[in-house]
Each structure stands twice: as structure tokens, then as C-alpha cells.
Amino acid sequence: MTQHIGVFVTGGIAAYKVPGIVRDLIKAGHEVRVAMTPSAAAFVTPTTLATVSKAQVLTDADAEQNPEHVAHVALAHWMDLAVVVPATANTLAKLAFGLADNVVTTTLLAFNGPKLLVPAMNDQMWQNPQTQQNIAHLKALGFRVLQPATGFLAEGYAAVGRMPEPSVIAAFIATYQPAAFLAGRTVLVTAGGTRERLDPVRYLTNDSSGKMGTALANVAAAAGARVTLITTATQPVLPDVTVVKVASAAQMTQAVLAAFAESDVAIMAAAVADYRPVSAADLKLKKTGTAGLSLELTQTQDILKTLGTTKTHQLVVGFAAETDHLLANAQQKLAAKHADLLVANRVGPGIGFNQDVNQVTLLAPSREPEAVPAASKVAVAAAILHRIEAAL
Ligand code: CTP
């Protein structure tokens, strides 16, 4: 869905990355308008941002030159969502106190829609109790805050305060949820295709990118849940999500079983290998003299079925990836794996795996199938999580 996004740039070194973020929002189909503080203009030019956003950039200078046009109010009316990126300690302090002394703070005070903050600053400034108090206050006022990353700072050392990668900022914006409908819930999600080793350089896998499972984890976190994501994938994950990286079905099984008891919901979105090589060679396998080669495989443990048959209080959700007889096969999996909800997902060339759009049908015991209209994986994830919340 196209959104009108206001991007508010304040004066930190990370501002030099904002043109790329704006371009990515435009590529994702949104309309973007930018406003910036005078100190932001020292790091990135209004002309650059006007060019990438395809719109005039609002600065204090034009607000003074066009007094007949109340630009900050017009921008506040136009926006569906506001993102402050990077948000400096100074701007955070002003927003916490409702100050309005430049086009950024004035427009944000005139806007009562969703406000997302991407703080980036020196580690000492971030950890300062005054900044932390302002952050706590802003959260209580309904602002959403993306936790800064730990990494190399402009000061030349590694610490907390770095602006998260643009792909993580994009996920933060895309997964924004108006209500914390999963607050207090603990959600376990698996994602990606498992890799089953043949030898040190080869493995068996599938086309799953982990986009659907990662979208579920990010949206659940944005909806207030405590989330653990057990994944083989490298999709961008929100900092609030606890990530457990695994490769094989056996590692995924172990990680899921370790986290299951404490979960309220387990969503098995991973494409787990059904078979793995009986043994993995320590050294690279050599081509033999014969034209053919047979691999000896053995079945892996069915994680979903294990959860379905051992659950105590948890809501267990599975996926069914099918190329044919979608609903019949999915109904059969729902029953055989004792799942509480099953997401039937058609897969094949150009559909399902590794796409940004998905179309699914939700199945639950003794209920009519519920079709979710084709939408982005993030929107489909939100629909699935709302259905889960209703079932909890
Ligand atoms: N699954 C699992 N452990 C396995 C295999 C699958 O937990 N070893 C889970 C998947 O995460 C998914 C569901 O079972 O939630 C269905 O996966 P799918 O691949 O569609 O079905 P399979 O049971 O593997 O059956 P088939 O391959 O015959 O369609």
C-alpha cells in the first residue's frame, strides 16, 4: 500500500545515508517528502534530498521565504507516517518536551499520526540518563523508537549509538503496527530453508528465502511481543528480536525445543528439509569413475509435529508449502501435525518462495478456510498474527 511518508532529517553524521533510505522508500512504492533542520543541511544537501524524493525539501529558510503558506501544517496534513532519521539527542530532547523551534519539531508537533524515531549518536550521549529518560518519555507518548546498533562510530571506535543499517530501518518502517496487540506474549518463529551438509563445501537446501518467517518475527515484535527467531536466513531483523542462527534441520530442532516451553505461540515458517544425508563427509567428495551417483538420505525429525503432539499451553502454527492440491494437502497436514492453525501457501516458479508478495489461506480445526488476499509478506504476516491473537 502506498503511504505518504515524511522523512525528518536532523544534524548527525548518519544523515549522509538518508538519500539512500529515501530512494528505497520510493522504490517500495511510497511517496516521500523531506524536512530538515539547519544543522542537518551541514551533512547532506537539500538539493540531494529533493532530487531523490522528487519533491521540494522543507527547510527553515523556505518557511521564512513563503510566510503566506503554512508549510509545516501542510506537510503534517499530507503525511500518513513520520520518520525522524537520524534523530539526534538534541531533537529527542526537544520532542520529549514538545518544543517547536524549527520545521522538523514544528511539523512533528502539528502531526498526530504515527511517529518513528531512529536515534543515532555518540555512545556516551545515548547512554546519558537524560537521553534515556527522554526516550522512555517519548515511548510513553506513543513514539516508536528503533534501538541504535552497536558498531563502528564516527568517533573511530565501536560502541552503541550507530544508526542501524538502511535495510533494518526499512523493516522498522514497513512493520510499524498501530496497536501493541501482542504485548505480553512470547512468540517463537522459524524461518528459511535448512542446509543439510554433504561435505565441507556442498549441501542440500531449497528456495526458501526466510522473508515470510522474518516478516512474522518483525511484525510480532512491532506488535509488542517478545520474539525469538530461529533462522537460516539473512533477512533484516529488528533489534528487539532475539535471533538464533542455525543451518541444519537438527540444529533448528534443538533450538526450537530449547525455546518452546517458554513460548505462547510457535510459528513454524521454515522450510525444513525432510531428508538429510546419512553422513556428512569430512573432506570434499571426489568425482568417481561412474556416471551416476546415489546419495543415501535419512528422514529428519518433524519439528512441527513434535510441537503439536507435546504442546501444553502453546498455540502451534504451521505452514504448508504446496505446488498442487493446496487445501487438501494443507488440511491433511493440519490434522497430521496437530497444529492449531495452518497457513496454506502455494509455492512454485514466481510464487511463494523468495517473493515479496504472498497469498495464503488460513486453516484451523473445524473452521471454514479463510483466504487472506494477496499482499506484501509484511501485510500477510500482520493478518496471520491478528488471527493468532484472536485464537489466544
Ligand atoms: N516441518 C517441520 N519439520 C520438518 C518438516 C516440516 O517442522 N522436518 C514443518 C514446516 O516448518 C511447516 C510444516 O511442517 O510448518 C509443513 O512443511 P511442508 O514442507 O509443507 O510439509 P512436509 O511435512 O515436509 O510434507 P511434504 O514435504 O510431503 O509436503
Coordinates of C-alpha atoms and ligand atoms in Angstrom, one line a residue:
M1 CA 0.0 0.0 0.0
T2 CA 1.4 3.4 -0.9
Q3 CA 1.9 5.6 2.0
H4 CA 2.8 9.3 2.3
I5 CA 5.9 9.2 4.4
G6 CA 7.5 12.3 6.0
V7 CA 11.3 11.9 6.4
F8 CA 12.7 14.3 9.0
V9 CA 16.5 14.7 9.0
T10 CA 18.4 16.2 11.9
G11 CA 22.0 17.1 12.3
G12 CA 24.1 13.9 12.8
I13 CA 26.7 12.3 10.6
A14 CA 24.4 9.4 9.7
A15 CA 22.4 12.0 7.7
Y16 CA 24.6 11.2 4.8
K17 CA 22.9 7.8 4.5
V18 CA 19.4 9.3 4.3
P19 CA 19.2 9.8 0.5
G20 CA 19.6 6.0 0.1
I21 CA 16.8 5.4 2.6
V22 CA 14.5 7.9 0.8
R23 CA 15.3 6.2 -2.5
D24 CA 14.4 2.8 -1.1
L25 CA 11.1 4.1 0.2
I26 CA 10.3 5.5 -3.2
K27 CA 11.3 2.2 -4.8
A28 CA 9.0 0.4 -2.4
G29 CA 6.1 2.5 -3.9
H30 CA 5.7 5.2 -1.3
E31 CA 5.6 9.0 -1.7
V32 CA 8.2 10.8 0.4
R33 CA 8.5 14.4 1.5
V34 CA 11.6 15.5 3.4
A35 CA 12.0 18.2 6.0
M36 CA 15.4 19.0 7.6
T37 CA 16.9 21.1 10.4
P38 CA 19.6 23.7 9.6
S39 CA 22.3 21.5 11.2
A40 CA 21.2 18.5 9.0
A41 CA 22.0 20.6 5.9
A42 CA 25.6 20.6 7.0
F43 CA 25.8 16.8 6.5
V44 CA 23.5 16.3 3.4
T45 CA 22.2 18.9 1.0
P46 CA 18.6 19.8 0.5
T47 CA 19.2 19.5 -3.3
T48 CA 20.2 15.9 -2.9
L49 CA 17.2 15.0 -0.9
A50 CA 14.9 17.0 -3.2
T51 CA 16.2 15.0 -6.2
V52 CA 15.8 11.6 -4.6
S53 CA 12.4 12.4 -3.1
K54 CA 11.2 14.1 -6.3
A55 CA 9.7 16.9 -4.1
Q56 CA 10.8 20.2 -2.6
V57 CA 12.5 19.8 0.7
L58 CA 11.2 21.8 3.7
T59 CA 13.8 23.9 5.4
D60 CA 13.6 26.8 7.9
A61 CA 14.7 29.1 5.0
D62 CA 11.7 28.3 2.8
A63 CA 9.4 28.6 5.8
E64 CA 10.6 32.2 6.2
Q65 CA 10.5 33.0 2.4
N66 CA 6.9 31.8 2.0
P67 CA 5.1 33.2 5.1
E68 CA 1.7 33.0 3.3
H69 CA 2.0 29.2 3.1
V70 CA 1.9 27.3 6.4
A71 CA 4.3 24.6 5.1
H72 CA 4.7 22.7 8.3
V73 CA 0.9 22.3 8.7
A74 CA 0.5 21.4 5.1
L75 CA 3.2 18.6 5.5
A76 CA 1.6 17.4 8.7
H77 CA -1.8 17.1 6.8
W78 CA -0.2 15.3 3.9
M79 CA 1.7 12.6 5.9
D80 CA 0.4 9.2 6.9
L81 CA 3.6 8.4 8.9
A82 CA 6.7 10.4 10.1
V83 CA 10.2 9.1 10.5
V84 CA 13.0 11.1 12.2
V85 CA 16.2 9.8 10.8
P86 CA 18.8 10.3 12.2
A87 CA 17.3 11.6 15.4
T88 CA 19.9 13.5 17.4
A89 CA 20.0 13.7 21.2
N90 CA 19.1 17.4 20.9
T91 CA 16.0 16.7 18.7
L92 CA 14.9 13.8 21.0
A93 CA 15.1 16.2 24.0
K94 CA 13.0 18.8 22.1
L95 CA 10.4 16.3 21.0
A96 CA 10.1 14.9 24.6
F97 CA 9.3 18.4 25.8
G98 CA 7.1 19.5 22.9
L99 CA 9.4 22.3 21.7
A100 CA 8.8 23.7 18.2
D101 CA 11.8 25.8 17.1
N102 CA 12.4 24.6 13.5
V103 CA 10.5 23.0 10.7
V104 CA 11.2 19.5 12.0
T105 CA 10.0 19.9 15.5
T106 CA 7.1 22.3 14.4
T107 CA 5.8 19.8 11.9
L108 CA 6.0 16.9 14.3
L109 CA 4.1 18.8 16.9
A110 CA 1.4 19.5 14.4
F111 CA 1.1 15.8 13.4
N112 CA -0.9 13.3 15.4
G113 CA -0.2 10.2 13.3
P114 CA 2.5 7.5 13.8
K115 CA 5.9 8.9 14.7
L116 CA 9.0 6.7 14.3
L117 CA 12.4 7.7 15.7
V118 CA 15.8 6.4 14.5
P119 CA 18.3 7.7 17.1
A120 CA 22.0 7.8 16.2
M121 CA 24.6 9.5 18.2
N122 CA 27.8 9.1 20.3
D123 CA 27.6 6.2 22.8
Q124 CA 28.0 8.5 25.8
M125 CA 25.2 10.8 24.6
W126 CA 23.0 7.7 24.0
Q127 CA 23.7 6.2 27.4
N128 CA 23.3 9.6 29.2
P129 CA 20.4 9.2 31.7
Q130 CA 18.9 12.4 30.4
T131 CA 18.7 10.9 26.8
Q132 CA 17.4 7.6 28.3
Q133 CA 14.7 9.5 30.2
N134 CA 13.7 11.4 27.1
I135 CA 13.5 8.1 25.2
A136 CA 11.3 6.5 27.9
H137 CA 9.1 9.5 27.9
L138 CA 8.8 9.6 24.1
K139 CA 7.8 5.9 24.1
A140 CA 5.2 6.5 26.7
L141 CA 3.8 9.3 24.5
G142 CA 3.5 6.8 21.6
F143 CA 6.6 7.4 19.6
R144 CA 8.2 4.2 18.3
V145 CA 12.0 4.0 18.8
L146 CA 14.5 1.9 16.8
Q147 CA 17.3 0.8 19.2
P148 CA 20.6 2.0 17.8
A149 CA 23.1 -0.6 16.7
T150 CA 26.5 -1.4 18.2
G151 CA 29.2 -0.9 15.8
F152 CA 31.9 1.5 14.4
L153 CA 31.0 5.1 15.3
A154 CA 32.3 8.3 13.6
E155 CA 34.5 8.8 16.6
G156 CA 36.6 5.9 15.4
Y157 CA 35.7 3.1 17.9
A158 CA 32.9 0.5 18.2
A159 CA 30.1 1.2 20.7
V160 CA 26.3 1.6 20.9
G161 CA 24.8 4.5 19.1
R162 CA 25.3 3.7 15.4
M163 CA 22.4 4.1 13.1
P164 CA 21.1 0.7 12.1
E165 CA 21.6 -0.5 8.5
P166 CA 19.2 1.1 6.0
S167 CA 17.6 -2.4 5.4
V168 CA 16.7 -2.6 9.2
I169 CA 15.3 1.0 9.1
A170 CA 13.2 -0.1 6.0
A171 CA 11.9 -3.1 8.0
F172 CA 11.2 -0.8 11.0
I173 CA 9.1 1.5 8.8
A174 CA 7.4 -1.4 6.9
T175 CA 6.4 -3.3 10.0
Y176 CA 5.0 -0.4 12.1
Q177 CA 1.8 -1.6 13.9
P178 CA -0.7 0.9 15.3
A179 CA -1.5 -1.3 18.3
A180 CA 0.6 -3.4 20.6
F181 CA -1.8 -6.3 20.0
L182 CA 0.7 -9.0 21.1
A183 CA 2.0 -7.2 24.2
G184 CA 3.0 -9.6 27.0
R185 CA 3.1 -12.6 24.5
T186 CA 6.2 -14.7 23.8
V187 CA 6.4 -15.7 20.2
L188 CA 8.8 -18.3 18.6
V189 CA 9.3 -18.2 14.8
T190 CA 11.4 -20.3 12.4
A191 CA 12.4 -19.0 9.0
G192 CA 14.4 -20.0 6.0
G193 CA 15.4 -23.2 4.3
T194 CA 17.7 -25.6 6.2
R195 CA 21.0 -26.7 4.8
E196 CA 22.0 -30.4 5.1
R197 CA 25.7 -31.0 4.6
L198 CA 27.1 -33.5 2.2
D199 CA 30.7 -32.4 2.7
P200 CA 32.5 -29.2 3.7
V201 CA 31.6 -27.4 0.5
R202 CA 28.2 -28.8 -0.5
Y203 CA 24.8 -29.1 1.0
L204 CA 21.1 -29.9 0.1
T205 CA 18.7 -27.0 0.5
N206 CA 15.6 -25.3 -1.0
D207 CA 14.4 -22.0 -2.4
S208 CA 13.1 -20.5 0.8
S209 CA 14.5 -17.0 1.5
G210 CA 13.2 -16.7 5.0
K211 CA 11.2 -13.5 4.1
M212 CA 7.9 -14.7 5.3
G213 CA 9.2 -16.0 8.7
T214 CA 11.3 -12.9 9.2
A215 CA 8.3 -10.7 8.4
L216 CA 6.3 -12.6 11.1
A217 CA 9.1 -12.1 13.6
N218 CA 9.4 -8.4 12.9
V219 CA 5.7 -7.7 12.9
A220 CA 5.2 -9.7 16.1
A221 CA 8.0 -7.5 17.7
A222 CA 6.4 -4.4 16.3
A223 CA 3.1 -5.5 17.9
G224 CA 4.8 -5.7 21.3
A225 CA 5.6 -9.4 21.6
R226 CA 8.9 -10.9 22.9
V227 CA 10.2 -12.7 19.9
T228 CA 12.8 -15.4 19.2
L229 CA 13.6 -16.0 15.6
I230 CA 15.4 -19.3 14.8
T231 CA 16.6 -18.8 11.3
T232 CA 18.9 -19.9 8.5
A233 CA 18.3 -16.7 6.6
T234 CA 20.0 -13.3 6.4
Q235 CA 16.9 -11.0 6.1
P236 CA 16.9 -7.7 8.1
V237 CA 15.7 -8.3 11.6
L238 CA 14.5 -5.6 14.1
P239 CA 16.9 -5.2 17.1
D240 CA 14.2 -6.2 19.6
V241 CA 14.1 -9.7 18.1
T242 CA 16.4 -12.4 19.6
V243 CA 18.0 -14.2 16.7
V244 CA 19.3 -17.8 16.9
K245 CA 21.2 -18.6 13.7
V246 CA 21.1 -22.3 12.6
A247 CA 21.9 -24.2 9.5
S248 CA 20.6 -27.7 9.6
A249 CA 17.2 -29.3 10.5
A250 CA 18.9 -30.9 13.5
Q251 CA 20.2 -27.5 14.8
M252 CA 16.8 -25.9 14.2
T253 CA 15.1 -28.7 16.1
Q254 CA 17.4 -28.3 19.0
A255 CA 17.0 -24.5 19.1
V256 CA 13.2 -24.7 18.8
L257 CA 12.9 -27.4 21.6
A258 CA 15.0 -25.2 23.9
A259 CA 12.7 -22.2 23.4
F260 CA 9.3 -23.9 23.1
A261 CA 8.4 -24.3 26.8
E262 CA 8.5 -20.5 27.4
S263 CA 6.6 -19.6 24.3
D264 CA 2.9 -18.7 24.0
V265 CA 2.9 -19.1 20.2
A266 CA 5.2 -21.1 17.9
I267 CA 5.1 -20.4 14.2
M268 CA 7.0 -22.8 12.0
A269 CA 7.5 -20.9 8.8
A270 CA 10.9 -22.5 8.0
A271 CA 11.2 -24.8 5.0
V272 CA 12.8 -27.7 6.9
A273 CA 14.5 -30.5 4.9
D274 CA 12.6 -33.7 5.2
Y275 CA 15.7 -35.7 4.5
R276 CA 19.4 -35.2 5.2
P277 CA 22.5 -37.2 4.1
V278 CA 23.1 -40.2 6.4
S279 CA 26.5 -38.8 7.0
A280 CA 28.5 -35.7 6.0
A281 CA 32.0 -36.3 4.6
D282 CA 34.9 -34.6 6.5
L283 CA 36.7 -34.0 3.2
K284 CA 35.4 -32.8 -0.1
L285 CA 33.8 -35.7 -2.0
K286 CA 35.7 -36.6 -5.2
K287 CA 34.2 -37.3 -8.6
T288 CA 34.2 -41.1 -9.1
G289 CA 34.7 -43.0 -12.3
T290 CA 31.0 -43.9 -12.6
A291 CA 28.5 -41.6 -14.5
G292 CA 25.8 -41.8 -11.8
L293 CA 25.8 -41.1 -8.0
S294 CA 23.3 -42.1 -5.4
L295 CA 23.0 -40.3 -2.1
E296 CA 21.8 -42.1 1.0
L297 CA 19.3 -39.9 2.9
T298 CA 17.5 -40.3 6.2
Q299 CA 14.4 -38.6 7.4
T300 CA 14.8 -35.6 9.7
Q301 CA 12.6 -35.0 12.8
D302 CA 9.3 -33.2 12.0
I303 CA 9.6 -30.2 14.3
L304 CA 6.0 -29.0 13.9
K305 CA 4.6 -32.4 14.6
T306 CA 6.8 -32.7 17.7
L307 CA 5.4 -29.4 19.0
G308 CA 1.9 -30.3 18.0
T309 CA 2.0 -33.6 20.0
T310 CA 3.8 -32.2 23.0
K311 CA 2.3 -28.7 23.5
T312 CA 0.9 -27.8 26.9
H313 CA -0.5 -24.3 26.6
Q314 CA 1.2 -23.1 23.3
L315 CA -0.6 -22.2 20.2
V316 CA 1.2 -24.1 17.4
V317 CA 1.1 -22.7 13.9
G318 CA 2.4 -24.4 10.8
F319 CA 2.8 -23.7 7.1
A320 CA 2.1 -25.9 4.2
A321 CA 4.1 -25.2 1.1
E322 CA 2.3 -26.9 -1.8
T323 CA 2.6 -26.8 -5.6
D324 CA -0.7 -28.6 -6.1
H325 CA -3.9 -29.7 -4.2
L326 CA -3.2 -26.8 -1.8
L327 CA -6.2 -27.0 0.5
A328 CA -6.5 -30.8 0.6
N329 CA -2.8 -31.3 1.4
A330 CA -2.9 -28.5 3.9
Q331 CA -5.9 -29.9 5.7
Q332 CA -4.2 -33.2 5.9
K333 CA -1.0 -31.5 7.5
L334 CA -3.2 -29.6 9.9
A335 CA -4.6 -32.8 11.3
A336 CA -1.5 -35.0 11.0
K337 CA 0.7 -32.4 12.8
H338 CA -1.9 -31.4 15.5
A339 CA -1.4 -27.8 14.6
D340 CA -3.9 -25.1 15.9
L341 CA -3.5 -23.1 12.7
L342 CA -2.1 -23.9 9.4
V343 CA -1.1 -21.4 6.7
A344 CA -1.6 -22.9 3.3
N345 CA 0.9 -21.3 0.9
R346 CA 1.2 -22.1 -2.8
V347 CA 4.8 -22.3 -4.0
G348 CA 6.4 -22.6 -7.4
P349 CA 8.2 -20.6 -10.0
G350 CA 7.4 -16.9 -9.3
I351 CA 5.1 -17.6 -6.4
G352 CA 5.6 -18.1 -2.6
F353 CA 9.3 -18.8 -2.1
N354 CA 11.7 -15.8 -2.3
Q355 CA 9.0 -13.3 -3.4
D356 CA 7.9 -10.1 -1.6
V357 CA 4.2 -10.8 -2.1
N358 CA 2.3 -13.8 -0.8
Q359 CA -1.2 -15.2 -0.9
V360 CA -2.3 -17.7 1.8
T361 CA -5.3 -19.4 3.2
L362 CA -5.7 -20.0 6.9
L363 CA -7.0 -23.3 8.2
A364 CA -8.0 -24.2 11.7
P365 CA -9.6 -27.4 13.0
S366 CA -13.4 -27.4 12.4
R367 CA -13.4 -24.0 10.7
E368 CA -14.0 -22.9 7.2
P369 CA -10.8 -21.9 5.3
E370 CA -10.1 -18.2 5.5
A371 CA -8.4 -16.7 2.4
V372 CA -6.0 -13.8 3.0
P373 CA -5.9 -11.5 0.0
A374 CA -2.6 -11.3 -1.9
A375 CA -0.4 -8.7 -0.3
S376 CA 3.2 -7.9 0.8
K377 CA 4.7 -10.6 3.1
V378 CA 4.6 -7.9 5.9
A379 CA 0.8 -7.4 5.4
V380 CA 0.2 -11.1 5.3
A381 CA 2.3 -11.5 8.5
A382 CA 0.1 -8.9 10.2
A383 CA -3.1 -10.8 9.1
I384 CA -1.7 -14.1 10.4
L385 CA -0.7 -12.6 13.7
H386 CA -4.1 -10.9 14.2
R387 CA -5.7 -14.3 13.5
I388 CA -3.3 -15.8 16.1
E389 CA -4.1 -13.1 18.7
A390 CA -7.9 -13.8 18.2
A391 CA -7.2 -17.5 18.9
L392 CA -5.1 -17.0 22.0
Ligands
CTP1 N1 8.2 -29.0 9.2 C1 8.9 -29.3 10.3 N2 9.9 -30.2 10.3 C2 10.2 -31.0 9.2 C3 9.5 -30.7 8.0 C4 8.5 -29.7 8.1 O1 8.6 -28.7 11.3 N3 11.1 -31.8 9.3 C5 7.1 -28.0 9.2 C6 7.3 -26.8 8.4 O2 8.0 -25.8 9.1 C7 5.9 -26.4 8.1 C8 5.2 -27.7 8.0 O3 6.0 -28.6 8.7 O4 5.4 -25.6 9.1 C9 4.9 -28.2 6.7 O5 6.0 -28.3 5.9 P1 6.0 -28.8 4.4 O6 7.3 -28.8 3.8 O7 4.9 -28.1 3.7 O8 5.4 -30.3 4.6 P2 6.1 -31.6 4.9 O9 5.6 -32.1 6.2 O10 7.6 -31.5 4.8 O11 5.5 -32.6 3.8 P3 5.7 -32.7 2.2 O12 7.1 -32.3 2.1 O13 5.5 -34.1 2.0 O14 4.7 -31.8 1.6

